[in-house]
């Protein structure tokens, strides 16, 4: 499990919670197979860009909103 996968999965899970949308609803809205989405959300598998675009659209967000802010300075 790569650190970037973990950060992206956390961002997607947070966006789901904020939107009040469950995984089952997200599967319906995105047509991402349930088994794939579960693995992506647990960071066992990387999100591919096309899936992130579909997730963002389903949540009414920009795709960039689901990505970590790599420009943030510590």
Coordinates of C-alpha atoms in Angstrom, one line a residue:
X1 CA 0.0 0.0 0.0
X2 CA 1.6 3.2 -1.2
X3 CA 1.3 6.4 0.9
X4 CA -0.3 8.3 -2.0
X5 CA -3.0 5.6 -2.3
X6 CA -3.7 6.0 1.4
X7 CA -4.0 9.8 1.2
X8 CA -6.3 9.7 -1.8
X9 CA -8.5 7.0 -0.3
X10 CA -8.8 9.0 2.9
X11 CA -9.8 12.1 0.9
X12 CA -12.5 10.1 -1.0
X13 CA -13.8 8.6 2.2
X14 CA -14.0 12.1 3.8
X15 CA -15.8 13.5 0.7
X16 CA -18.3 10.6 0.9
X17 CA -19.0 11.3 4.6
X18 CA -19.4 15.0 3.9
X19 CA -21.8 14.3 1.1
X20 CA -23.7 11.7 3.1
X21 CA -23.3 9.2 0.3
X22 CA -22.7 5.5 1.0
X23 CA -20.5 3.1 -1.0
X24 CA -23.6 1.4 -2.5
X25 CA -24.9 4.8 -3.8
X26 CA -21.4 5.6 -5.2
X27 CA -21.3 2.3 -7.0
X28 CA -24.6 3.1 -8.6
X29 CA -23.6 6.7 -9.6
X30 CA -20.2 5.7 -11.0
X31 CA -20.6 2.2 -12.4
X32 CA -17.3 1.3 -10.7
X33 CA -17.6 -2.4 -9.7
X34 CA -18.2 -2.8 -5.9
X35 CA -15.2 -5.0 -5.4
X36 CA -12.9 -2.5 -7.1
X37 CA -14.3 0.5 -5.2
X38 CA -14.0 -1.3 -1.8
X39 CA -10.3 -2.0 -2.6
X40 CA -9.7 1.5 -3.7
X41 CA -11.3 3.0 -0.6
X42 CA -9.2 0.8 1.6
X43 CA -6.1 1.7 -0.4
X44 CA -5.4 -1.9 -1.3
X45 CA -5.6 -0.8 -5.0
X46 CA -4.8 2.6 -6.5
X47 CA -7.6 4.8 -7.8
X48 CA -7.2 5.3 -11.5
X49 CA -7.8 8.8 -12.8
X50 CA -11.0 7.8 -14.7
X51 CA -12.5 6.5 -11.5
X52 CA -11.5 9.6 -9.5
X53 CA -13.2 11.7 -12.2
X54 CA -16.4 9.7 -11.9
X55 CA -16.3 9.8 -8.1
X56 CA -15.8 13.5 -8.1
X57 CA -18.7 14.0 -10.5
X58 CA -20.9 11.8 -8.3
X59 CA -20.0 13.9 -5.3
X60 CA -20.4 17.2 -7.0
X61 CA -16.7 18.1 -6.6
X62 CA -13.7 18.8 -8.7
X63 CA -11.4 15.9 -9.2
X64 CA -8.6 18.0 -7.7
X65 CA -10.6 18.2 -4.5
X66 CA -10.0 14.5 -4.0
X67 CA -6.2 14.8 -4.4
X68 CA -3.7 15.8 -1.7
X69 CA -2.4 19.3 -1.8
X70 CA 1.2 18.4 -2.8
X71 CA 2.2 22.1 -2.8
X72 CA 1.4 22.6 0.9
X73 CA 4.5 23.5 2.8
X74 CA 5.1 22.1 6.2

